[in-house]
mmCIF file of C-alpha atoms and ligand atoms in Angstrom:
data_model
loop_
_atom_site.group_PDB
_atom_site.id
_atom_site.type_symbol
_atom_site.label_atom_id
_atom_site.label_comp_id
_atom_site.label_asym_id
_atom_site.label_seq_id
_atom_site.Cartn_x
_atom_site.Cartn_y
_atom_site.Cartn_z
ATOM 1 C CA MET A 1 107.340 59.710 105.289
ATOM 2 C CA LEU A 2 110.143 61.540 107.137
ATOM 3 C CA ILE A 3 110.224 65.241 107.137
ATOM 4 C CA LYS A 4 112.562 67.478 108.792
ATOM 5 C CA SER A 5 111.083 69.968 111.493
ATOM 6 C CA TYR A 6 112.320 73.349 112.247
ATOM 7 C CA ASN A 7 114.550 72.213 115.253
ATOM 8 C CA ASN A 8 116.191 69.301 113.141
ATOM 9 C CA GLN A 9 114.174 66.391 114.412
ATOM 10 C CA ASN A 10 112.817 63.952 111.716
ATOM 11 C CA LEU A 11 109.106 63.570 111.836
ATOM 12 C CA ASP A 12 107.231 60.634 110.558
ATOM 13 C CA LEU A 13 104.231 62.228 108.927
ATOM 14 C CA ASP A 14 101.782 60.637 106.312
ATOM 15 C CA LEU A 15 102.422 63.127 103.559
ATOM 16 C CA PRO A 16 101.289 62.775 99.848
ATOM 17 C CA SER A 17 104.042 61.631 97.547
ATOM 18 C CA SER A 18 103.386 64.772 95.334
ATOM 19 C CA LEU A 19 105.199 66.915 97.997
ATOM 20 C CA ASN A 20 108.829 67.213 97.322
ATOM 21 C CA LEU A 21 110.123 66.820 100.703
ATOM 22 C CA ASN A 22 113.837 67.900 100.199
ATOM 23 C CA ASN A 23 112.869 71.641 100.218
ATOM 24 C CA LEU A 24 110.284 71.342 102.871
ATOM 25 C CA LEU A 25 110.222 71.962 106.802
ATOM 26 C CA ALA A 26 107.449 70.878 109.464
ATOM 27 C CA LEU A 27 106.747 73.858 111.937
ATOM 28 C CA PRO A 28 104.013 73.421 114.801
ATOM 29 C CA ALA A 29 100.616 74.471 113.326
ATOM 30 C CA LEU A 30 99.964 77.868 114.197
ATOM 31 C CA ILE A 31 97.646 79.136 116.913
ATOM 32 C CA ASP A 32 95.727 82.305 115.910
ATOM 33 C CA PRO A 33 94.574 83.896 119.357
ATOM 34 C CA HIS A 34 92.544 86.590 117.675
ATOM 35 C CA VAL A 35 90.063 85.973 114.996
ATOM 36 C CA HIS A 36 86.526 87.295 113.951
ATOM 37 C CA PHE A 37 84.838 84.547 112.185
ATOM 38 C CA ARG A 38 81.605 86.658 112.268
ATOM 39 C CA VAL A 39 79.198 83.825 113.538
ATOM 40 C CA PRO A 40 76.651 84.556 114.099
ATOM 41 C CA GLY A 41 75.132 87.655 112.408
ATOM 42 C CA GLY A 42 78.102 88.478 110.010
ATOM 43 C CA GLU A 43 77.896 85.371 107.870
ATOM 44 C CA HIS A 44 77.918 87.603 104.622
ATOM 45 C CA LYS A 45 81.500 88.490 105.604
ATOM 46 C CA GLU A 46 82.901 85.201 106.996
ATOM 47 C CA ASP A 47 81.407 81.669 108.467
ATOM 48 C CA TRP A 48 83.167 78.739 109.855
ATOM 49 C CA LYS A 49 83.241 77.008 106.516
ATOM 50 C CA THR A 50 85.172 79.609 104.830
ATOM 51 C CA GLY A 51 87.008 80.647 108.070
ATOM 52 C CA ALA A 52 88.279 77.142 108.780
ATOM 53 C CA GLN A 53 89.433 76.578 105.074
ATOM 54 C CA ALA A 54 91.246 80.180 105.448
ATOM 55 C CA ALA A 55 92.770 78.964 108.603
ATOM 56 C CA ILE A 56 94.157 75.894 107.132
ATOM 57 C CA HIS A 57 95.302 77.647 104.121
ATOM 58 C CA GLY A 58 97.294 79.783 106.421
ATOM 59 C CA GLY A 59 98.775 77.101 108.310
ATOM 60 C CA VAL A 60 96.560 77.576 111.418
ATOM 61 C CA THR A 61 94.573 74.697 113.377
ATOM 62 C CA THR A 62 93.738 76.529 116.658
ATOM 63 C CA VAL A 63 91.865 79.704 116.738
ATOM 64 C CA PHE A 64 90.492 82.156 119.511
ATOM 65 C CA ASP A 65 87.162 83.572 118.169
ATOM 66 C CA MET A 66 86.126 87.004 119.462
ATOM 67 C CA PRO A 67 82.463 87.835 120.813
ATOM 68 C CA ASN A 68 81.552 90.864 118.838
ATOM 69 C CA ASN A 69 78.863 89.020 116.976
ATOM 70 C CA THR A 70 75.195 89.893 116.383
ATOM 71 C CA PRO A 71 74.032 89.251 118.949
ATOM 72 C CA ALA A 72 77.318 89.901 121.113
ATOM 73 C CA ILE A 73 78.274 86.783 123.026
ATOM 74 C CA THR A 74 77.660 88.157 126.411
ATOM 75 C CA THR A 75 75.150 85.414 127.971
ATOM 76 C CA ALA A 76 75.737 81.704 128.510
ATOM 77 C CA GLU A 77 72.808 81.159 126.339
ATOM 78 C CA ALA A 78 74.483 83.119 123.211
ATOM 79 C CA LEU A 79 77.733 81.290 123.787
ATOM 80 C CA ARG A 80 75.965 77.827 123.692
ATOM 81 C CA ASN A 81 74.028 78.856 120.414
ATOM 82 C CA LYS A 82 77.075 80.155 118.740
ATOM 83 C CA LYS A 83 78.957 76.779 119.516
ATOM 84 C CA GLN A 84 76.352 74.813 118.038
ATOM 85 C CA ILE A 85 76.223 76.557 114.786
ATOM 86 C CA ILE A 86 80.115 76.417 114.651
ATOM 87 C CA ASP A 87 80.024 72.700 115.101
ATOM 88 C CA GLU A 88 77.475 72.160 112.409
ATOM 89 C CA GLN A 89 79.612 74.226 109.991
ATOM 90 C CA LEU A 90 82.852 72.670 110.842
ATOM 91 C CA SER A 91 81.563 69.338 110.470
ATOM 92 C CA GLU A 92 80.094 70.223 107.120
ATOM 93 C CA VAL A 93 83.505 71.029 105.747
ATOM 94 C CA GLU A 94 85.147 68.138 107.530
ATOM 95 C CA ILE A 95 87.583 70.541 109.228
ATOM 96 C CA PRO A 96 87.894 69.745 113.146
ATOM 97 C CA LEU A 97 89.477 73.057 113.687
ATOM 98 C CA HIS A 98 90.481 73.514 117.428
ATOM 99 C CA TYR A 99 88.739 76.558 118.661
ATOM 100 C CA TYR A 100 88.168 78.421 121.909
ATOM 101 C CA PHE A 101 85.924 81.487 122.863
ATOM 102 C CA TYR A 102 86.469 84.865 124.186
ATOM 103 C CA PHE A 103 83.481 85.896 126.127
ATOM 104 C CA GLY A 104 82.303 89.641 125.783
ATOM 105 C CA ALA A 105 82.230 91.591 129.072
ATOM 106 C CA THR A 106 79.591 94.362 129.321
ATOM 107 C CA PRO A 107 78.931 96.717 132.162
ATOM 108 C CA ASP A 108 76.542 94.171 133.964
ATOM 109 C CA ASN A 109 77.169 90.613 133.003
ATOM 110 C CA LEU A 110 79.404 89.324 135.844
ATOM 111 C CA GLU A 111 76.856 86.476 136.631
ATOM 112 C CA GLU A 112 77.063 85.154 133.186
ATOM 113 C CA ILE A 113 80.721 85.370 133.175
ATOM 114 C CA LYS A 114 80.719 83.109 136.262
ATOM 115 C CA LYS A 115 78.148 80.568 134.468
ATOM 116 C CA VAL A 116 80.618 80.087 131.627
ATOM 117 C CA LYS A 117 84.010 80.510 133.070
ATOM 118 C CA ASP A 118 84.991 76.875 132.198
ATOM 119 C CA GLU A 119 83.992 77.138 128.537
ATOM 120 C CA ILE A 120 85.828 80.174 127.467
ATOM 121 C CA ILE A 121 89.471 81.191 127.116
ATOM 122 C CA GLY A 122 89.184 84.541 128.485
ATOM 123 C CA ILE A 123 87.034 87.578 128.927
ATOM 124 C CA LYS A 124 87.321 90.341 126.089
ATOM 125 C CA LEU A 125 87.130 93.770 127.366
ATOM 126 C CA PHE A 126 86.364 96.605 124.867
ATOM 127 C CA MET A 127 87.815 99.753 126.751
ATOM 128 C CA GLY A 128 87.045 101.728 123.604
ATOM 129 C CA SER A 129 84.409 101.023 120.874
ATOM 130 C CA SER A 130 85.201 99.373 117.909
ATOM 131 C CA THR A 131 83.096 96.948 115.396
ATOM 132 C CA GLY A 132 79.959 95.882 117.205
ATOM 133 C CA ASN A 133 78.284 97.222 120.311
ATOM 134 C CA LEU A 134 80.573 95.713 123.004
ATOM 135 C CA LEU A 135 82.001 98.568 125.339
ATOM 136 C CA VAL A 136 83.008 98.833 129.045
ATOM 137 C CA ASP A 137 84.319 102.390 129.052
ATOM 138 C CA LYS A 138 83.691 103.281 132.818
ATOM 139 C CA ARG A 139 86.575 102.691 135.040
ATOM 140 C CA SER A 140 84.469 101.201 137.901
ATOM 141 C CA ASN A 141 82.915 98.521 135.613
ATOM 142 C CA GLN A 142 86.232 97.696 134.208
ATOM 143 C CA GLU A 143 87.584 97.262 137.848
ATOM 144 C CA GLN A 144 84.648 94.884 138.759
ATOM 145 C CA ILE A 145 85.640 92.651 135.472
ATOM 146 C CA PHE A 146 89.327 92.576 136.610
ATOM 147 C CA LYS A 147 88.515 91.662 140.013
ATOM 148 C CA LEU A 148 86.226 88.946 138.925
ATOM 149 C CA ALA A 149 88.698 87.644 136.335
ATOM 150 C CA ALA A 150 91.433 87.204 139.084
ATOM 151 C CA GLU A 151 88.889 85.263 141.409
ATOM 152 C CA LEU A 152 88.042 82.958 138.571
ATOM 153 C CA ASN A 153 91.600 82.730 137.178
ATOM 154 C CA LEU A 154 90.550 84.047 133.782
ATOM 155 C CA VAL A 155 92.511 86.057 131.382
ATOM 156 C CA VAL A 156 91.249 89.682 130.472
ATOM 157 C CA ALA A 157 92.114 90.425 127.117
ATOM 158 C CA VAL A 158 91.734 94.055 126.418
ATOM 159 C CA HIS A 159 91.029 96.076 123.241
ATOM 160 C CA ALA A 160 92.944 98.964 124.775
ATOM 161 C CA GLU A 161 91.679 102.363 123.336
ATOM 162 C CA ASP A 162 90.538 105.175 125.559
ATOM 163 C CA GLU A 163 86.812 105.796 124.822
ATOM 164 C CA ILE A 164 86.871 109.610 126.282
ATOM 165 C CA LYS A 165 89.739 110.475 123.840
ATOM 166 C CA ILE A 166 88.028 108.578 120.951
ATOM 167 C CA LYS A 167 84.781 110.779 121.430
ATOM 168 C CA MET A 168 86.878 114.034 122.026
ATOM 169 C CA GLN A 169 88.616 113.418 118.740
ATOM 170 C CA LYS A 170 85.736 112.393 116.741
ATOM 171 C CA GLU A 171 84.336 115.719 117.699
ATOM 172 C CA LYS A 172 87.349 117.610 116.729
ATOM 173 C CA PHE A 173 87.720 116.006 113.326
ATOM 174 C CA LYS A 174 83.837 115.878 112.594
ATOM 175 C CA ASP A 175 84.254 117.927 109.521
ATOM 176 C CA ASN A 176 86.965 116.120 107.938
ATOM 177 C CA ASP A 177 86.010 112.912 106.027
ATOM 178 C CA SER A 178 89.480 111.919 104.905
ATOM 179 C CA ILE A 179 90.482 108.338 105.861
ATOM 180 C CA LYS A 180 93.630 109.658 107.256
ATOM 181 C CA VAL A 181 91.695 111.045 110.158
ATOM 182 C CA HIS A 182 91.109 107.842 111.412
ATOM 183 C CA GLY A 183 94.666 107.604 112.898
ATOM 184 C CA LEU A 184 94.300 110.866 114.268
ATOM 185 C CA ILE A 185 91.047 110.179 116.173
ATOM 186 C CA ARG A 186 92.463 107.111 117.509
ATOM 187 C CA ASP A 187 95.945 108.456 117.975
ATOM 188 C CA ARG A 188 98.762 106.873 119.943
ATOM 189 C CA SER A 189 97.958 108.526 123.200
ATOM 190 C CA VAL A 190 94.378 106.747 122.713
ATOM 191 C CA ALA A 191 96.177 103.077 122.860
ATOM 192 C CA ALA A 192 98.835 104.150 125.401
ATOM 193 C CA SER A 193 96.486 105.634 127.936
ATOM 194 C CA ALA A 194 94.248 102.732 127.968
ATOM 195 C CA VAL A 195 96.992 100.137 128.066
ATOM 196 C CA ALA A 196 98.369 102.084 131.107
ATOM 197 C CA GLN A 197 95.144 101.858 132.755
ATOM 198 C CA ALA A 198 94.685 97.997 132.074
ATOM 199 C CA ILE A 199 98.116 97.327 133.674
ATOM 200 C CA GLU A 200 97.182 99.320 136.669
ATOM 201 C CA MET A 201 94.058 97.305 137.181
ATOM 202 C CA ALA A 202 95.875 93.975 136.458
ATOM 203 C CA GLU A 203 98.480 94.891 139.024
ATOM 204 C CA PHE A 204 96.030 95.843 141.620
ATOM 205 C CA TYR A 205 93.789 92.895 141.118
ATOM 206 C CA LYS A 206 96.563 90.475 140.195
ATOM 207 C CA THR A 207 94.677 89.563 136.959
ATOM 208 C CA LYS A 208 96.278 87.872 133.968
ATOM 209 C CA LEU A 209 96.224 90.544 131.366
ATOM 210 C CA TYR A 210 96.492 90.008 127.651
ATOM 211 C CA VAL A 211 96.901 93.143 125.549
ATOM 212 C CA LEU A 212 95.481 92.677 122.134
ATOM 213 C CA HIS A 213 96.950 94.213 119.010
ATOM 214 C CA ALA A 214 99.833 96.450 120.505
ATOM 215 C CA SER A 215 100.495 99.015 117.997
ATOM 216 C CA THR A 216 102.624 101.687 119.362
ATOM 217 C CA LYS A 217 106.107 102.241 120.949
ATOM 218 C CA GLU A 218 104.565 103.539 123.995
ATOM 219 C CA GLU A 219 102.614 100.503 124.600
ATOM 220 C CA VAL A 220 105.617 98.217 124.137
ATOM 221 C CA ASP A 221 107.460 100.341 126.635
ATOM 222 C CA LEU A 222 104.472 100.136 129.056
ATOM 223 C CA ILE A 223 104.356 96.365 128.749
ATOM 224 C CA ARG A 224 108.069 95.969 128.999
ATOM 225 C CA GLU A 225 108.047 97.816 132.318
ATOM 226 C CA ALA A 226 105.017 95.917 133.781
ATOM 227 C CA LYS A 227 106.656 92.759 132.926
ATOM 228 C CA ALA A 228 109.961 93.759 134.724
ATOM 229 C CA LYS A 229 107.717 94.765 137.820
ATOM 230 C CA GLY A 230 106.193 91.234 137.808
ATOM 231 C CA VAL A 231 102.660 92.125 136.515
ATOM 232 C CA ASN A 232 101.191 89.074 134.819
ATOM 233 C CA VAL A 233 100.860 90.755 131.553
ATOM 234 C CA SER A 234 101.197 89.304 128.010
ATOM 235 C CA ALA A 235 100.797 90.988 124.617
ATOM 236 C CA GLU A 236 100.032 90.499 120.863
ATOM 237 C CA THR A 237 100.645 92.547 117.889
ATOM 238 C CA THR A 238 99.429 91.929 114.377
ATOM 239 C CA PRO A 239 100.845 91.334 110.977
ATOM 240 C CA HIS A 240 99.356 94.452 109.569
ATOM 241 C CA HIS A 241 100.834 96.475 112.389
ATOM 242 C CA LEU A 242 104.214 94.961 111.760
ATOM 243 C CA PHE A 243 104.111 95.192 107.892
ATOM 244 C CA LEU A 244 101.994 98.217 107.067
ATOM 245 C CA ASP A 245 102.167 102.058 108.370
ATOM 246 C CA SER A 246 99.913 104.980 107.846
ATOM 247 C CA GLU A 247 101.408 105.640 104.525
ATOM 248 C CA ALA A 248 99.132 102.648 103.356
ATOM 249 C CA TYR A 249 95.976 104.816 103.269
ATOM 250 C CA ALA A 250 97.278 106.544 100.155
ATOM 251 C CA VAL A 251 97.360 103.252 98.451
ATOM 252 C CA LEU A 252 94.530 101.052 100.130
ATOM 253 C CA GLY A 253 92.204 103.560 101.484
ATOM 254 C CA SER A 254 89.708 102.080 103.921
ATOM 255 C CA LYS A 255 91.342 98.552 103.237
ATOM 256 C CA ALA A 256 93.942 99.992 105.507
ATOM 257 C CA GLN A 257 91.361 100.948 108.169
ATOM 258 C CA MET A 258 91.332 99.102 111.392
ATOM 259 C CA ASN A 259 91.229 99.711 115.145
ATOM 260 C CA PRO A 260 93.979 100.375 116.445
ATOM 261 C CA PRO A 261 94.976 102.166 113.257
ATOM 262 C CA LEU A 262 98.263 101.770 111.396
ATOM 263 C CA ARG A 263 101.078 103.709 112.864
ATOM 264 C CA THR A 264 104.603 104.899 112.070
ATOM 265 C CA PRO A 265 107.821 103.173 111.063
ATOM 266 C CA GLU A 266 109.328 103.814 114.301
ATOM 267 C CA ASP A 267 106.413 102.113 115.984
ATOM 268 C CA GLN A 268 107.055 99.179 113.703
ATOM 269 C CA ARG A 269 110.680 99.117 114.755
ATOM 270 C CA ALA A 270 109.512 99.160 118.447
ATOM 271 C CA LEU A 271 107.221 96.250 117.705
ATOM 272 C CA TRP A 272 110.029 94.211 116.003
ATOM 273 C CA ALA A 273 112.186 95.081 119.270
ATOM 274 C CA GLY A 274 109.383 94.064 121.503
ATOM 275 C CA ILE A 275 109.193 90.536 119.501
ATOM 276 C CA ALA A 276 113.092 90.173 119.898
ATOM 277 C CA ASP A 277 113.160 90.864 123.656
ATOM 278 C CA GLY A 278 109.981 88.988 124.603
ATOM 279 C CA THR A 279 107.734 91.957 125.486
ATOM 280 C CA ILE A 280 105.482 90.974 122.621
ATOM 281 C CA ASP A 281 104.614 87.359 123.285
ATOM 282 C CA THR A 282 102.332 86.598 120.288
ATOM 283 C CA ILE A 283 101.315 87.451 116.794
ATOM 284 C CA GLY A 284 97.422 87.348 116.337
ATOM 285 C CA THR A 285 95.979 88.218 113.121
ATOM 286 C CA ASP A 286 92.925 90.065 114.206
ATOM 287 C CA HIS A 287 91.553 88.591 111.186
ATOM 288 C CA ALA A 288 88.378 90.968 110.857
ATOM 289 C CA PRO A 289 87.008 90.396 107.370
ATOM 290 C CA HIS A 290 84.457 93.066 105.853
ATOM 291 C CA THR A 291 83.334 92.701 102.243
ATOM 292 C CA LEU A 292 84.712 95.173 99.526
ATOM 293 C CA GLU A 293 81.274 96.610 99.272
ATOM 294 C CA GLU A 294 81.144 97.606 102.803
ATOM 295 C CA LYS A 295 84.714 98.793 102.684
ATOM 296 C CA ALA A 296 83.855 101.117 99.570
ATOM 297 C CA ARG A 297 81.589 103.305 101.804
ATOM 298 C CA ALA A 298 83.100 106.605 102.380
ATOM 299 C CA TYR A 299 84.862 107.223 105.682
ATOM 300 C CA PRO A 300 83.683 107.318 108.535
ATOM 301 C CA ASP A 301 80.963 104.714 107.305
ATOM 302 C CA SER A 302 83.496 102.387 106.123
ATOM 303 C CA PRO A 303 83.968 99.617 108.791
ATOM 304 C CA SER A 304 87.337 98.879 110.569
ATOM 305 C CA GLY A 305 89.076 95.629 110.210
ATOM 306 C CA VAL A 306 91.273 93.501 107.761
ATOM 307 C CA PRO A 307 91.411 89.836 107.014
ATOM 308 C CA GLY A 308 94.800 88.189 107.710
ATOM 309 C CA ILE A 309 94.711 84.698 108.603
ATOM 310 C CA GLU A 310 96.131 83.361 105.282
ATOM 311 C CA THR A 311 98.812 85.929 104.991
ATOM 312 C CA SER A 312 100.393 85.863 108.291
ATOM 313 C CA LEU A 313 102.863 82.963 108.026
ATOM 314 C CA PRO A 314 104.241 83.906 104.354
ATOM 315 C CA LEU A 315 104.845 87.496 105.748
ATOM 316 C CA LEU A 316 106.640 86.199 108.954
ATOM 317 C CA LEU A 317 108.585 83.608 106.822
ATOM 318 C CA SER A 318 109.313 86.437 104.295
ATOM 319 C CA ALA A 319 110.712 88.496 107.409
ATOM 320 C CA TYR A 320 112.725 85.223 108.435
ATOM 321 C CA ASN A 321 114.238 85.161 105.023
ATOM 322 C CA LYS A 322 115.388 88.678 105.266
ATOM 323 C CA GLY A 323 116.915 87.871 108.628
ATOM 324 C CA LYS A 324 114.351 89.725 110.770
ATOM 325 C CA LEU A 325 113.713 86.919 113.165
ATOM 326 C CA SER A 326 114.749 83.182 113.659
ATOM 327 C CA LEU A 327 112.784 80.285 113.119
ATOM 328 C CA GLU A 328 112.721 79.412 116.802
ATOM 329 C CA LYS A 329 111.262 83.047 117.515
ATOM 330 C CA LEU A 330 108.464 82.603 114.833
ATOM 331 C CA VAL A 331 107.450 79.373 116.061
ATOM 332 C CA ALA A 332 107.360 80.896 119.569
ATOM 333 C CA VAL A 333 105.159 83.952 118.638
ATOM 334 C CA MET A 334 102.860 82.204 116.229
ATOM 335 C CA SER A 335 102.163 78.968 118.238
ATOM 336 C CA GLY A 336 104.418 78.178 121.352
ATOM 337 C CA ASN A 337 103.749 81.307 123.505
ATOM 338 C CA ALA A 338 100.138 81.290 123.171
ATOM 339 C CA GLN A 339 100.083 77.597 124.068
ATOM 340 C CA LYS A 340 101.833 78.557 127.228
ATOM 341 C CA ILE A 341 100.017 81.685 128.110
ATOM 342 C CA PHE A 342 96.632 80.094 127.617
ATOM 343 C CA GLU A 343 97.634 76.587 129.093
ATOM 344 C CA LEU A 344 96.401 74.909 125.849
ATOM 345 C CA PRO A 345 96.567 71.105 125.433
ATOM 346 C CA GLU A 346 99.475 69.800 122.979
ATOM 347 C CA THR A 347 98.297 68.909 119.554
ATOM 348 C CA ASN A 348 100.240 66.890 117.024
ATOM 349 C CA ASP A 349 99.436 69.474 114.326
ATOM 350 C CA TRP A 350 101.787 70.709 111.871
ATOM 351 C CA VAL A 351 102.373 73.204 108.883
ATOM 352 C CA ILE A 352 104.698 72.175 106.156
ATOM 353 C CA VAL A 353 106.535 75.078 104.640
ATOM 354 C CA ASP A 354 108.666 75.757 101.558
ATOM 355 C CA LEU A 355 111.090 78.315 102.835
ATOM 356 C CA ASN A 356 112.351 79.379 99.370
ATOM 357 C CA LEU A 357 108.905 79.378 97.667
ATOM 358 C CA GLU A 358 108.282 82.833 96.182
ATOM 359 C CA LYS A 359 104.752 83.753 95.297
ATOM 360 C CA GLU A 360 102.418 86.883 95.087
ATOM 361 C CA VAL A 361 99.617 87.274 97.302
ATOM 362 C CA ARG A 362 96.449 87.148 94.972
ATOM 363 C CA ASN A 363 92.918 87.839 96.015
ATOM 364 C CA GLU A 364 91.855 84.814 93.764
ATOM 365 C CA ASP A 365 93.878 82.358 95.836
ATOM 366 C CA LEU A 366 92.221 83.275 99.151
ATOM 367 C CA LYS A 367 89.583 81.019 100.932
ATOM 368 C CA THR A 368 87.903 83.925 103.238
ATOM 369 C CA LYS A 369 84.739 84.872 102.257
ATOM 370 C CA CYS A 370 85.612 88.465 101.825
ATOM 371 C CA GLY A 371 87.994 87.684 98.829
ATOM 372 C CA TRP A 372 90.492 90.452 99.518
ATOM 373 C CA SER A 373 93.774 90.932 101.320
ATOM 374 C CA PRO A 374 95.551 94.254 102.214
ATOM 375 C CA PHE A 375 98.780 92.532 101.081
ATOM 376 C CA ALA A 376 97.502 91.483 97.485
ATOM 377 C CA GLY A 377 100.194 92.123 95.051
ATOM 378 C CA TRP A 378 103.154 91.539 97.702
ATOM 379 C CA LYS A 379 105.717 89.017 96.460
ATOM 380 C CA LEU A 380 106.516 86.819 99.440
ATOM 381 C CA LYS A 381 109.182 84.201 100.030
ATOM 382 C CA GLY A 382 108.211 81.178 102.155
ATOM 383 C CA TRP A 383 104.828 79.677 102.080
ATOM 384 C CA PRO A 384 102.828 77.023 103.793
ATOM 385 C CA VAL A 385 102.146 74.118 101.302
ATOM 386 C CA ALA A 386 100.127 71.811 103.532
ATOM 387 C CA THR A 387 98.735 71.698 106.995
ATOM 388 C CA VAL A 388 98.075 68.528 109.117
ATOM 389 C CA LEU A 389 95.301 68.741 111.478
ATOM 390 C CA ASN A 390 94.473 65.697 113.866
ATOM 391 C CA GLY A 391 96.688 63.379 111.506
ATOM 392 C CA LYS A 392 94.862 64.484 108.360
ATOM 393 C CA VAL A 393 96.900 66.164 105.927
ATOM 394 C CA TYR A 394 95.308 69.202 103.894
ATOM 395 C CA ASN A 395 97.161 69.823 100.904
ATOM 396 C CA PHE A 396 96.917 72.879 98.813
HETATM 397 O O1 LIG B 1 89.562 96.860 113.061
HETATM 398 C C1 LIG B 1 89.031 96.254 113.926
HETATM 399 N N1 LIG B 1 88.002 95.075 113.454
HETATM 400 N N2 LIG B 1 88.982 96.169 115.264
HETATM 401 C C2 LIG B 1 88.269 95.600 116.174
HETATM 402 O O2 LIG B 1 88.524 95.885 117.396
HETATM 403 C C3 LIG B 1 87.247 94.721 115.822
HETATM 404 C C4 LIG B 1 87.286 94.198 114.409
HETATM 405 C C5 LIG B 1 86.237 93.794 113.616
HETATM 406 O O3 LIG B 1 85.308 93.056 114.318
HETATM 407 O O4 LIG B 1 85.720 94.096 112.673
HETATM 408 ZN ZN1 LIG B 2 89.815 92.118 117.004
#
């Protein structure tokens, strides 16, 4: 059956006749370069059966999974073990999702990095602490990792938050248990100072740097400047940082708690401007499910992280419908740029979208095991209706 693609080609795809193709458009399937599918150790939040279903439901056929598992993925053995579990779970649900691994850096696992260099998409470096126990906060250790990564031609993906500042501000706000202090502890300077440091190291060692979840105007400015100087840096932002700001705590409470935290409308404008001028390369969902029960704990015991893989495409299609970005740009930041930066093989995967479909985000419709979204109740215009993975159509 012929279907029109976003760049006006006619594609011949084997689609079910129940789809009314007149209103539909095919886009390259999404690459989500930042997910936490929680295997092993966090299977009560997500596993690869529910994670893969959620991915397909969101139009995503390729994911990069993060290493902050239990145990953390910092040895070749842990990586091998994780891969085996994933392959079993994916075959159980018959979804041959394309996946790649980030490998966790520690202060002393350089030898393990060398062992797995051909099996990973990059090294994940937590400059500041977040969910899990991965942390490399000493500059000298960070330098060793940047140096080795450059020698091995590996990307270093940074969770750029300054641990020293986080610790100081935790102390400062220790008597205040309001969720709003989350953004004061991990304030904008926490992120900006770590990004500046990561850029310095990438410049010095000529390392490929990928800044995860850029959230502030200062980070966008630093990355823009570094790119102009020829530093090999690319950057991601997330749907939650684009569409929610720190006012959301009042409505969502800890469902709006993540690292880095939500920022201001001015930061959001800077992120959109960064997308427009190419400073921001990708949108990664940082899909980081936690159960509602866990989220219901009082701050600071409530965990940081929100699910996002099923809502990112409708959010961006709604932004397209409001004129905030073109379809070409949407495809670039949600698929094409990640493919180029990480040199991924081409796929023939597609997501079929209805640009005019208006629908509310409903927790009941989600496939993620955690069963909730910070965007529940949002009415969005433009939704995926089917995903094509390796020639098989997943209709929903
Ligand atoms: O909010 C976050 N959640 N940020 C992270 O860095 C980790 C993630 C998680 O794994 O829950
Ligand atoms: Zn993350």
